[in-house]
Coordinates of C-alpha atoms in Angstrom, one line a residue:
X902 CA 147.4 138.3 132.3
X903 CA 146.9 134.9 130.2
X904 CA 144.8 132.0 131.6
X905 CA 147.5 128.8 131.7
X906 CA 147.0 126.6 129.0
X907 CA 145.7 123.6 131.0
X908 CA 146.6 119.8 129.8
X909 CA 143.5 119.5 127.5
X910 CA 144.3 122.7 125.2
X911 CA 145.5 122.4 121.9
X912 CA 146.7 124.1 118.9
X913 CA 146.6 123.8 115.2
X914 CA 150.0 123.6 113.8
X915 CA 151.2 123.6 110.2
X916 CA 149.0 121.1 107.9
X917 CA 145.9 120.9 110.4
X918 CA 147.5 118.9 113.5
X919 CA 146.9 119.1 117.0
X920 CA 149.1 119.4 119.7
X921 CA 149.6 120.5 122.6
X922 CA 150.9 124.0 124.1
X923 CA 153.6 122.3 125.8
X924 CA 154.4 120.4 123.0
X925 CA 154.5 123.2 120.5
X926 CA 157.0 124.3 123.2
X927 CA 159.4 121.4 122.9
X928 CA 159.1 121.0 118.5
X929 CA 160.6 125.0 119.5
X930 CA 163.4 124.0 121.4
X931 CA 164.4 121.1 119.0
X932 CA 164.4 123.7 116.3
X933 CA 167.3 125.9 114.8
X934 CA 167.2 129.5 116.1
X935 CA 166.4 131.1 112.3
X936 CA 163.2 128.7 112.3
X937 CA 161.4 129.3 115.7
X938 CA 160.6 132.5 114.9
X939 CA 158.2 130.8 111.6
X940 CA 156.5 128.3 113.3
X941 CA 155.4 130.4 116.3
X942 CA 154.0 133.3 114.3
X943 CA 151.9 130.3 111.9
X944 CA 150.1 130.1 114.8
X945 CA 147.0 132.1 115.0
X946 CA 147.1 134.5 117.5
X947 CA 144.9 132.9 120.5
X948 CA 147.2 129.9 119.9
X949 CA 150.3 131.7 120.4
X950 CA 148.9 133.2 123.1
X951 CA 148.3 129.8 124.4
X952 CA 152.0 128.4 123.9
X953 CA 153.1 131.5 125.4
X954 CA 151.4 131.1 128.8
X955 CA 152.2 127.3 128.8
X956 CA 155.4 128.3 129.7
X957 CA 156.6 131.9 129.5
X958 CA 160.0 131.3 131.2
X959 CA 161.4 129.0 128.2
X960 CA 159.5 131.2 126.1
X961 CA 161.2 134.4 127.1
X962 CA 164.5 132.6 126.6
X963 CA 164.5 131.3 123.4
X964 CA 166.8 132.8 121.2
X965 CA 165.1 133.4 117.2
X966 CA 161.2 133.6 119.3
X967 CA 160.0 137.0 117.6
X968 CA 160.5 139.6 120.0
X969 CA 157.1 141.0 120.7
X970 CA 156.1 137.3 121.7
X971 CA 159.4 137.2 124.2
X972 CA 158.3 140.9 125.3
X973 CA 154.8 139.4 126.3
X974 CA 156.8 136.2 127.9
X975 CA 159.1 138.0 129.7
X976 CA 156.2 140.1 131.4
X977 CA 154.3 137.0 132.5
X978 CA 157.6 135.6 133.9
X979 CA 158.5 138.3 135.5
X980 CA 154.7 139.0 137.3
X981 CA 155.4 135.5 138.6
X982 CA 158.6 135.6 139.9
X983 CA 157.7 138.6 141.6
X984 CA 155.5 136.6 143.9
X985 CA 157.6 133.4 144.2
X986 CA 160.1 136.3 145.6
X987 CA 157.4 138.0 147.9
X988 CA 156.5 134.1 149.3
X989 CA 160.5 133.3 149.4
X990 CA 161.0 136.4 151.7
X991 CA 163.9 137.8 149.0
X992 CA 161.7 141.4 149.0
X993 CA 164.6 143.3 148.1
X994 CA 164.6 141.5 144.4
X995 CA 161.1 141.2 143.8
X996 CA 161.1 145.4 144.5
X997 CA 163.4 145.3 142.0
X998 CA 161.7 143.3 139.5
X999 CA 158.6 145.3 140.6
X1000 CA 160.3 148.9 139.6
X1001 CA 160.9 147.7 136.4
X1002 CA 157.8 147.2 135.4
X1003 CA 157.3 150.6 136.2
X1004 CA 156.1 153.1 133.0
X1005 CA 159.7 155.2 131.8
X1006 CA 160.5 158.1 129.4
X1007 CA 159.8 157.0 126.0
X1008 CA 163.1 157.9 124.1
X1009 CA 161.6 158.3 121.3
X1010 CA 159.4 161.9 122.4
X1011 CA 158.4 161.9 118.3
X1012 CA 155.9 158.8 118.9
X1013 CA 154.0 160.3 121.8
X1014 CA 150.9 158.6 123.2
X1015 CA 147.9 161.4 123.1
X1016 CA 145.5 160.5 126.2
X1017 CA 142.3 162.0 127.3
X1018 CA 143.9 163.2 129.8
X1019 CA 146.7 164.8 127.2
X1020 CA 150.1 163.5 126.1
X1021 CA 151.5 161.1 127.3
X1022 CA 155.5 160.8 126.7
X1023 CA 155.6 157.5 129.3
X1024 CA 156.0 153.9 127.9
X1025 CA 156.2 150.2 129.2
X1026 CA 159.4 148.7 129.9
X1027 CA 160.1 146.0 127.5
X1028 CA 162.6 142.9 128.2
X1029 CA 163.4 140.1 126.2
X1030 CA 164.3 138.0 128.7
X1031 CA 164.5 137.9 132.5
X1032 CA 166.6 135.9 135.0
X1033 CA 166.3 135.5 139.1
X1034 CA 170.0 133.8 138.8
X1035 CA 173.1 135.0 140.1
X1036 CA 173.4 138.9 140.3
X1037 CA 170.4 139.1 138.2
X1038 CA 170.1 138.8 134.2
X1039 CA 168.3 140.9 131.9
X1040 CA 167.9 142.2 128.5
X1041 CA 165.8 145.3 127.8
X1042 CA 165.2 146.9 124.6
X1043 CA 165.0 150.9 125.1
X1044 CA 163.5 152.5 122.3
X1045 CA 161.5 151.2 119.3
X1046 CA 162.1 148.9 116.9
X1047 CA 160.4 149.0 113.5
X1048 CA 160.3 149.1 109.5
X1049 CA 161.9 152.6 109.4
X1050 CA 164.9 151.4 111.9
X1051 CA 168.3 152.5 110.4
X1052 CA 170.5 151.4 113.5
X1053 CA 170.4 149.2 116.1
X1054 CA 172.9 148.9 119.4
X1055 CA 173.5 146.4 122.0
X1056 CA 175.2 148.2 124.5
X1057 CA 177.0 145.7 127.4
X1058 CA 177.8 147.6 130.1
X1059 CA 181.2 146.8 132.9
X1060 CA 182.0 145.8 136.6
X1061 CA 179.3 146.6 139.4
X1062 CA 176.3 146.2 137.2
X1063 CA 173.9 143.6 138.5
X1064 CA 169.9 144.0 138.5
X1065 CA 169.8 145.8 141.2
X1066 CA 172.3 148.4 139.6
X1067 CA 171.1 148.5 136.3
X1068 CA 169.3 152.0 136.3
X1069 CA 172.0 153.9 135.7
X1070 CA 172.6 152.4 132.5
X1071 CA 169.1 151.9 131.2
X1072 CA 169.3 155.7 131.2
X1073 CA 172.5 156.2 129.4
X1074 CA 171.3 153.7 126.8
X1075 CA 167.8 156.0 126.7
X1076 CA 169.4 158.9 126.0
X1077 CA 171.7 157.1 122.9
X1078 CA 168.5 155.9 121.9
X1079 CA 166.9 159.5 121.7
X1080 CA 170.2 160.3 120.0
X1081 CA 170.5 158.1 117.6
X1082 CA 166.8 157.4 117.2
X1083 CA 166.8 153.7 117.5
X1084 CA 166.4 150.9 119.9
X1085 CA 169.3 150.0 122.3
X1086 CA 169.3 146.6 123.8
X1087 CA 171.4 146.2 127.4
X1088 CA 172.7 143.1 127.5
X1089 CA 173.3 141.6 131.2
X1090 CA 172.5 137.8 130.4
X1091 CA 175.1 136.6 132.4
X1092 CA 177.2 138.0 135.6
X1093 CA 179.7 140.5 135.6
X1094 CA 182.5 141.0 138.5
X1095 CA 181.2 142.6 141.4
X1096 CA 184.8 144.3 142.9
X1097 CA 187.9 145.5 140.7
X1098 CA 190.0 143.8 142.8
X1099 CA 192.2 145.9 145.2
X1100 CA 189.3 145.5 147.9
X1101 CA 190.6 142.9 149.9
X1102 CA 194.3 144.5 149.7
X1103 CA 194.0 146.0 153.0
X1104 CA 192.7 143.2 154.9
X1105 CA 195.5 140.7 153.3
X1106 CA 198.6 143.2 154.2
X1107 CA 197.0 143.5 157.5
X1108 CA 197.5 139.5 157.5
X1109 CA 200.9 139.0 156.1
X1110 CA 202.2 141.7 158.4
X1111 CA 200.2 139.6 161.4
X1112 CA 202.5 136.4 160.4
X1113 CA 205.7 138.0 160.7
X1114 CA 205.7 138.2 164.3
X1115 CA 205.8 134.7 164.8
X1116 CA 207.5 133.7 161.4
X1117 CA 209.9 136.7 160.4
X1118 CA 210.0 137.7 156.5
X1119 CA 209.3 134.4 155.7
X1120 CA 205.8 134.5 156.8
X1121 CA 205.2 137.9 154.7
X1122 CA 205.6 136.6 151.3
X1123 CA 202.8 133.4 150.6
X1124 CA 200.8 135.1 153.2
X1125 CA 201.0 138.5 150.9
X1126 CA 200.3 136.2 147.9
X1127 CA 197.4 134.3 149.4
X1128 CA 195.5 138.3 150.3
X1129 CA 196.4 139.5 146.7
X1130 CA 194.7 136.0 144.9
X1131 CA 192.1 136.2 147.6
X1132 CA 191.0 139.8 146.5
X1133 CA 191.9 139.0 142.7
X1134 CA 189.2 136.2 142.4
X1135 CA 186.3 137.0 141.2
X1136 CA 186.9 140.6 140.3
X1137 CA 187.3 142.8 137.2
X1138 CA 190.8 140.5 136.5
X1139 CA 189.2 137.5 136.0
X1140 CA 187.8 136.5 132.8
X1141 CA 185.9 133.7 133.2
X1142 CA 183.0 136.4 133.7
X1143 CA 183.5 136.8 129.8
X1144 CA 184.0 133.4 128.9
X1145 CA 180.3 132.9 130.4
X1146 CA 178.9 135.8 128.9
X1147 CA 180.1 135.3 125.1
X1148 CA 178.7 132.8 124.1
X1149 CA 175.1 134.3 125.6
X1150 CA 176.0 137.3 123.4
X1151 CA 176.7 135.4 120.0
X1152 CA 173.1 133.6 120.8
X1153 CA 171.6 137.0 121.1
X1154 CA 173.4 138.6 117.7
X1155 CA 172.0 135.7 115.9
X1156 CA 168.4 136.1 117.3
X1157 CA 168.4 139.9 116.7
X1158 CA 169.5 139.5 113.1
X1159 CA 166.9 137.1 112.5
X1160 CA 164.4 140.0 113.8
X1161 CA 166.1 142.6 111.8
X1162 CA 165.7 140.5 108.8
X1163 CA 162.2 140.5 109.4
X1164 CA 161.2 143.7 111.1
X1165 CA 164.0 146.1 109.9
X1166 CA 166.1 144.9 106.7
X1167 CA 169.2 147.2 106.0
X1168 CA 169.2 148.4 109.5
X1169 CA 172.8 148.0 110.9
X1170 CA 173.7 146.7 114.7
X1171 CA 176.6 148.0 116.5
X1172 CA 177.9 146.5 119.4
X1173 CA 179.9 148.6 122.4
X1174 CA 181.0 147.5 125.3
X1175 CA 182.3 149.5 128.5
X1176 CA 184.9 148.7 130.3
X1177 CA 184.5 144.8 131.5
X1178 CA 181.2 144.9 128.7
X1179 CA 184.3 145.5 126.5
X1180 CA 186.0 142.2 127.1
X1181 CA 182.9 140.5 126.7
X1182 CA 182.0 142.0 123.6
X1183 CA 185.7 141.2 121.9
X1184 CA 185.4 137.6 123.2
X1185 CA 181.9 137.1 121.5
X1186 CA 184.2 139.0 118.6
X1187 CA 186.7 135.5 118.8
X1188 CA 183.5 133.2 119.1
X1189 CA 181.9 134.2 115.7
X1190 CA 179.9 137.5 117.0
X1191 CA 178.2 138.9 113.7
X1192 CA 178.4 143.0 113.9
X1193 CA 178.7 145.5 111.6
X1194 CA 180.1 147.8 114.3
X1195 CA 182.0 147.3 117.5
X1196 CA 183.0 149.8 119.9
X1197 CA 185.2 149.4 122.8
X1198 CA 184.6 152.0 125.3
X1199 CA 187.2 152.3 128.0
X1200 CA 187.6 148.6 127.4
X1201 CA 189.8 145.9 129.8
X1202 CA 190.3 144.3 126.6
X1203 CA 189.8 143.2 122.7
X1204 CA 188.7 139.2 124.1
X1205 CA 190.0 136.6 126.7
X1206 CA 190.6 133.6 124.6
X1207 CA 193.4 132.6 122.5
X1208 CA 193.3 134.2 118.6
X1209 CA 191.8 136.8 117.0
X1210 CA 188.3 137.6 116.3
X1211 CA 185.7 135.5 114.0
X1212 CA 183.5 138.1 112.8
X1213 CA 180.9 136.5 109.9
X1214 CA 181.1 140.2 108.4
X1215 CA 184.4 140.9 106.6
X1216 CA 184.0 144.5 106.5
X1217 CA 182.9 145.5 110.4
X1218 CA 183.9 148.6 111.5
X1219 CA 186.0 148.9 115.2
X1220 CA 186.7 151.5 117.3
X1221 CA 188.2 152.4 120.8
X1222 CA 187.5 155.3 122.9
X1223 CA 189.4 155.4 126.4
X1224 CA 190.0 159.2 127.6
X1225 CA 193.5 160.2 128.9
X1226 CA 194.3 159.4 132.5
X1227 CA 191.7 156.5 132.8
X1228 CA 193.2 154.5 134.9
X1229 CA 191.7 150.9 132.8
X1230 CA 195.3 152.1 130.5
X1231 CA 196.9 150.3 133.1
X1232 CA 195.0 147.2 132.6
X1233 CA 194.9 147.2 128.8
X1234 CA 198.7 148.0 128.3
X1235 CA 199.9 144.6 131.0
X1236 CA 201.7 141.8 129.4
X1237 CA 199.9 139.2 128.7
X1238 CA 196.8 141.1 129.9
X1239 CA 193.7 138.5 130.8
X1240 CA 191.4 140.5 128.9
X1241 CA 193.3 140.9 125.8
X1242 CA 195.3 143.3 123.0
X1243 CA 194.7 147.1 124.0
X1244 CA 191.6 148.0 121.7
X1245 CA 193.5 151.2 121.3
X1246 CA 197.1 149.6 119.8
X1247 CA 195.1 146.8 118.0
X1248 CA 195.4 146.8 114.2
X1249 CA 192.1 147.3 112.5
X1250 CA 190.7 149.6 115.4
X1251 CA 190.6 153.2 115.5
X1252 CA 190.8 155.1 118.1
X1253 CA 188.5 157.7 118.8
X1254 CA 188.7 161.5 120.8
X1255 CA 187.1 161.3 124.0
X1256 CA 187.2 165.5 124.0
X1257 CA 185.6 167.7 126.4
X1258 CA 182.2 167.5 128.4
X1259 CA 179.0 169.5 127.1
X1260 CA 179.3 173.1 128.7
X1261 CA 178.3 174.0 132.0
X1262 CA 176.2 176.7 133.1
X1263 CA 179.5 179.3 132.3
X1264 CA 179.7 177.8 128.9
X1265 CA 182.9 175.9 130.3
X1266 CA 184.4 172.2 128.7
X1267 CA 185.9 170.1 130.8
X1268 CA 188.4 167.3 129.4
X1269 CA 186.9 164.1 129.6
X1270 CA 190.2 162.8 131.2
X1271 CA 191.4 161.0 135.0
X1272 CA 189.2 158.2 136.9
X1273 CA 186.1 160.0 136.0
X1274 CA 186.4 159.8 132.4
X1275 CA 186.3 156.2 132.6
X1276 CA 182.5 156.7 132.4
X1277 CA 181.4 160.2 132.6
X1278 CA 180.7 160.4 129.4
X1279 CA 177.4 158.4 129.5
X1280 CA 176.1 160.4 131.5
X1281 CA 176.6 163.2 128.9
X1282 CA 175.2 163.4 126.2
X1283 CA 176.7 166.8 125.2
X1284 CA 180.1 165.2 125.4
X1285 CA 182.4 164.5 122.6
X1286 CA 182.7 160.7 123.6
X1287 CA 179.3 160.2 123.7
X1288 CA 179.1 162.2 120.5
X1289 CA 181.4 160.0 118.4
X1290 CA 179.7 157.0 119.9
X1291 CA 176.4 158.2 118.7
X1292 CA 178.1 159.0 115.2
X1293 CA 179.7 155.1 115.2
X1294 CA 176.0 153.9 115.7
X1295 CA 174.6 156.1 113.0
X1296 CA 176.9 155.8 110.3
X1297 CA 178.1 158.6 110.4
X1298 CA 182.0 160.2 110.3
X1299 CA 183.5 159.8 114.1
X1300 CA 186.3 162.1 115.0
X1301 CA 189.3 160.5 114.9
X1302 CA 191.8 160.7 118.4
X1303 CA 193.2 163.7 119.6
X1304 CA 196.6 163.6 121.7
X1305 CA 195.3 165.5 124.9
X1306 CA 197.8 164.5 127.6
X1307 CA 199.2 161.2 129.0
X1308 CA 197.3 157.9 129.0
X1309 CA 198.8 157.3 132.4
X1310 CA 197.9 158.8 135.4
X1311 CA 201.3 158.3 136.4
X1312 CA 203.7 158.5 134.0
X1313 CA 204.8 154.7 134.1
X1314 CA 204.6 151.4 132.6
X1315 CA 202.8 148.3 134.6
X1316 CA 206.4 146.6 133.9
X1317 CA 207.8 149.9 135.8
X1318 CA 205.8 149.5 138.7
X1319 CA 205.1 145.4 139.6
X1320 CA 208.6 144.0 138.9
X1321 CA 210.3 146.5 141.0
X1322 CA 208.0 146.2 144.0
X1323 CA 208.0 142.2 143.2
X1324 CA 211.2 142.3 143.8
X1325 CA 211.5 144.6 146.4
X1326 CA 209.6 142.5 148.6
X1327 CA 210.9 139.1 147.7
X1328 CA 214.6 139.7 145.5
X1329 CA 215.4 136.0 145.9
X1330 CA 212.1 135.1 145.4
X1331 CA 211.3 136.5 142.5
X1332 CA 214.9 136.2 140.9
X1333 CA 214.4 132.7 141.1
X1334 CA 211.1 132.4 139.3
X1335 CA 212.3 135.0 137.0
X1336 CA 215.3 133.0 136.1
X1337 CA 213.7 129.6 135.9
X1338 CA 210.7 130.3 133.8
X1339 CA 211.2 133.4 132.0
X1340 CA 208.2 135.5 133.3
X1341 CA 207.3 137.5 136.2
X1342 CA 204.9 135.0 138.2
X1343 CA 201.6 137.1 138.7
X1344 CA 198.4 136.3 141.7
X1345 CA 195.6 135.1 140.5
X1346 CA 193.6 135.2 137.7
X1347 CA 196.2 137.8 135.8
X1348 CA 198.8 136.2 133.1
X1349 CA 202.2 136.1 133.9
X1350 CA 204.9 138.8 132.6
X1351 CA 207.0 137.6 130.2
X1352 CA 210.5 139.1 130.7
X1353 CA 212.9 139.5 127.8
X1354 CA 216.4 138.1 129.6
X1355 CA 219.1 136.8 127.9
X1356 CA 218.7 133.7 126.1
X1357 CA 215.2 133.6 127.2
X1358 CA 213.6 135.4 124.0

């Protein structure tokens, strides 16, 4: 642990002069992102040391900071907040904070530790940058980054993840670092939806039914509306989730190049994104997201804003990988979907074969197909999704998708199954919105239905 640099240290800067830590600190925030990472490593190293423990939260934030100084930051920060927690009575998220600071499997087994006590295949946890905000924020580089890199990926994982929930996907991103031996960064700076949205359902039917008893029909409909918006906001329909989380992700890109540059010149990033991830990763795409691959794995959508993507590099690579029957095909194929184009219908992405699972203990394959297909996959390595995805990040030649049964778990459209029960449940209603504006009004956070009627286009 640092000593805190007290009001009468100072540090030598460029050309001889003295400041202060906290100084130093704000010249680095006035600074562009591609020159912070300079001036803090001019700094001799008790110096740096010095600025760092002036204020290892801003420190630890700092998009372009070299990342072994945000790795030291982020550790301070994090010792810290553990004990504000502890003093604030929120135990549950300083335990969590506290098990990540925990020793893990190094993914990298090659670059053992030898011990006196023998080898030692454990290594530190190392985060970028930590947050006590929201659902919790975090990114964590698993793996190793260094001059022989060849590939880096930033892997931004989908609904339900939070810091509490993260440890399922620190160890799917461990094992596609030991795959594709190099570093993979999970990226949760920002929150994600929490519910996919049907939760609430129940509870809002119970209601509308409630109010026909005193009101008749009339009663069913708004009150109907009102449970369906209710359990809408805020889950895996909205986007504002990835609005928020874009721009953090851009900030990120452009901080991780400036390492590569430095650390790792000529190794390539990929960027995937599962199933909400996947929306923020195509939104970043449309805000100027700098990748020279991009997959979108059981994806809601290619991006939430209006337009297409803005990538710096001309000649990035896209893919999609959704397995048959996941039921996120329903999402990605609805008009006017919130989150986008379907990633696996959008020109200049090619679909991938999600395939079969690694063989069980009979030497059976199962399809990677239905509601668990929507994720399975990271949890298996021996997969063929999880194969082409390490093949994506490694150059290498994916294989290509394979028609293995419907897309659908029901063989229908979204079209084929809201706008009859819309109407079912409110013919004059709906009729008359139908007729006067030209859509199918929808709750909430989703985009209206554009119907193709006579004379309306």
């Amino acid at each position: 642990m640092h000593d805190l640099a007290t009001g009468d240290d100072t540090v030598t800067i460029g050309g001889g002069g003295q400041v202060t830590p906290a100084d130093a600190i704000n010249l680095l925030k006035g600074m562009d992102v591609g020159r912070r990472r300079d001036f803090l490593l001019s700094l001799s190293a008790s110096d740096r040391e010095r600025v760092i423990a002036a204020d290892p939260t801003t420190i630890a934030g700092l998009d372009g900071i070299d990342f072994p100084s945000r790795f030291a930051a982020s550790e301070i920060t994090m010792r810290t907040e553990i004990v504000r927690l502890e003093r604030a009575g929120n135990h549950r998220r300083a335990d969590t904070l506290r098990s990540l600071l925990a020793q893990s499997e190094n993914p990298s087994p090659d670059r053992t530790v030898r011990t006196p006590m023998g080898e030692d295949t454990d290594s530190e946890r190392t985060f970028l940058y930590t947050g006590d905000k929201g659902n919790g924020h975090l990114i964590e580089m698993v793996g190793e980054l260094n001059p022989d890199t060849r590939n880096v990926a930033v892997y931004v994982p989908g609904t339900g993840t939070r810091l509490e929930t993260m440890s399922g996907n620190v160890t799917a991103a461990r094992k596609l670092a030991a795959a594709t031996d190099g570093p993979v960064f999970v990226f949760l700076d920002g929150d994600l939806p929490q519910k996919l949205g049907y939760e609430g359902l129940g509870e809002g039917a119970k209601k509308s039914w409630r109010s026909a008893v005193p009101w008749g029909l009339a009663g069913v409909v708004p009150t109907a509306v009102d449970g369906v918006n209710d359990s809408l906001r805020d889950s895996a329909a909205d986007p504002r989730f990835a609005e928020e989380m874009a721009p953090r992700l851009v900030a990120f890109g452009k901080s991780l190049d400036t390492e590569l540059s430095a650390v790792a010149p000529g190794a390539t990033t990929t960027y995937v994104g599962h199933s909400y991830g996947g929306s923020v990763v195509g939104t970043a795409e449309q805000l100027g997201l700098r990748a020279d691959r991009v997959v979108y794995a059981s994806s809601a959508g290619t991006g939430v804003l209006e337009g297409g993507w803005h990538n710096p590099n001309p000649d990035v690579q896209r893919y999609s990988l959704t397995a048959p029957g996941d039921p996120i095909h329903y999402s990605q194929s609805l008009p006017d979907n919130p989150h986008g184009g379907d990633p696996d219908d959008t020109p200049g992405v090619t679909r991938l074969d999600t395939g079969y699972h690694g063989p069980d203990e009979n030497g059976h394959r199962a399809p990677v197909e239905g509601l668990a297909g929507h994720g399975s996959y990271w949890n298996d390595p021996g997969s063929d999704a999880f194969g082409n995805i390490v093949k994506v990040i490694r150059g290498e030649m994916p294989t290509a998708y394979v028609d293995r049964g419907s897309d659908y778990p029901i063989a229908a459209t979204v079209e084929d199954v809201l706008v009859p029960t819309t109407r079912f449940f409110s013919p004059p209603l709906a009729a008359a919105i139908d007729l006067a504006d030209g859509d199918l009004n929808l709750p909430g956070p989703l985009r209206d239905i554009k119907l193709r009627l006579p004379g309306l286009g």
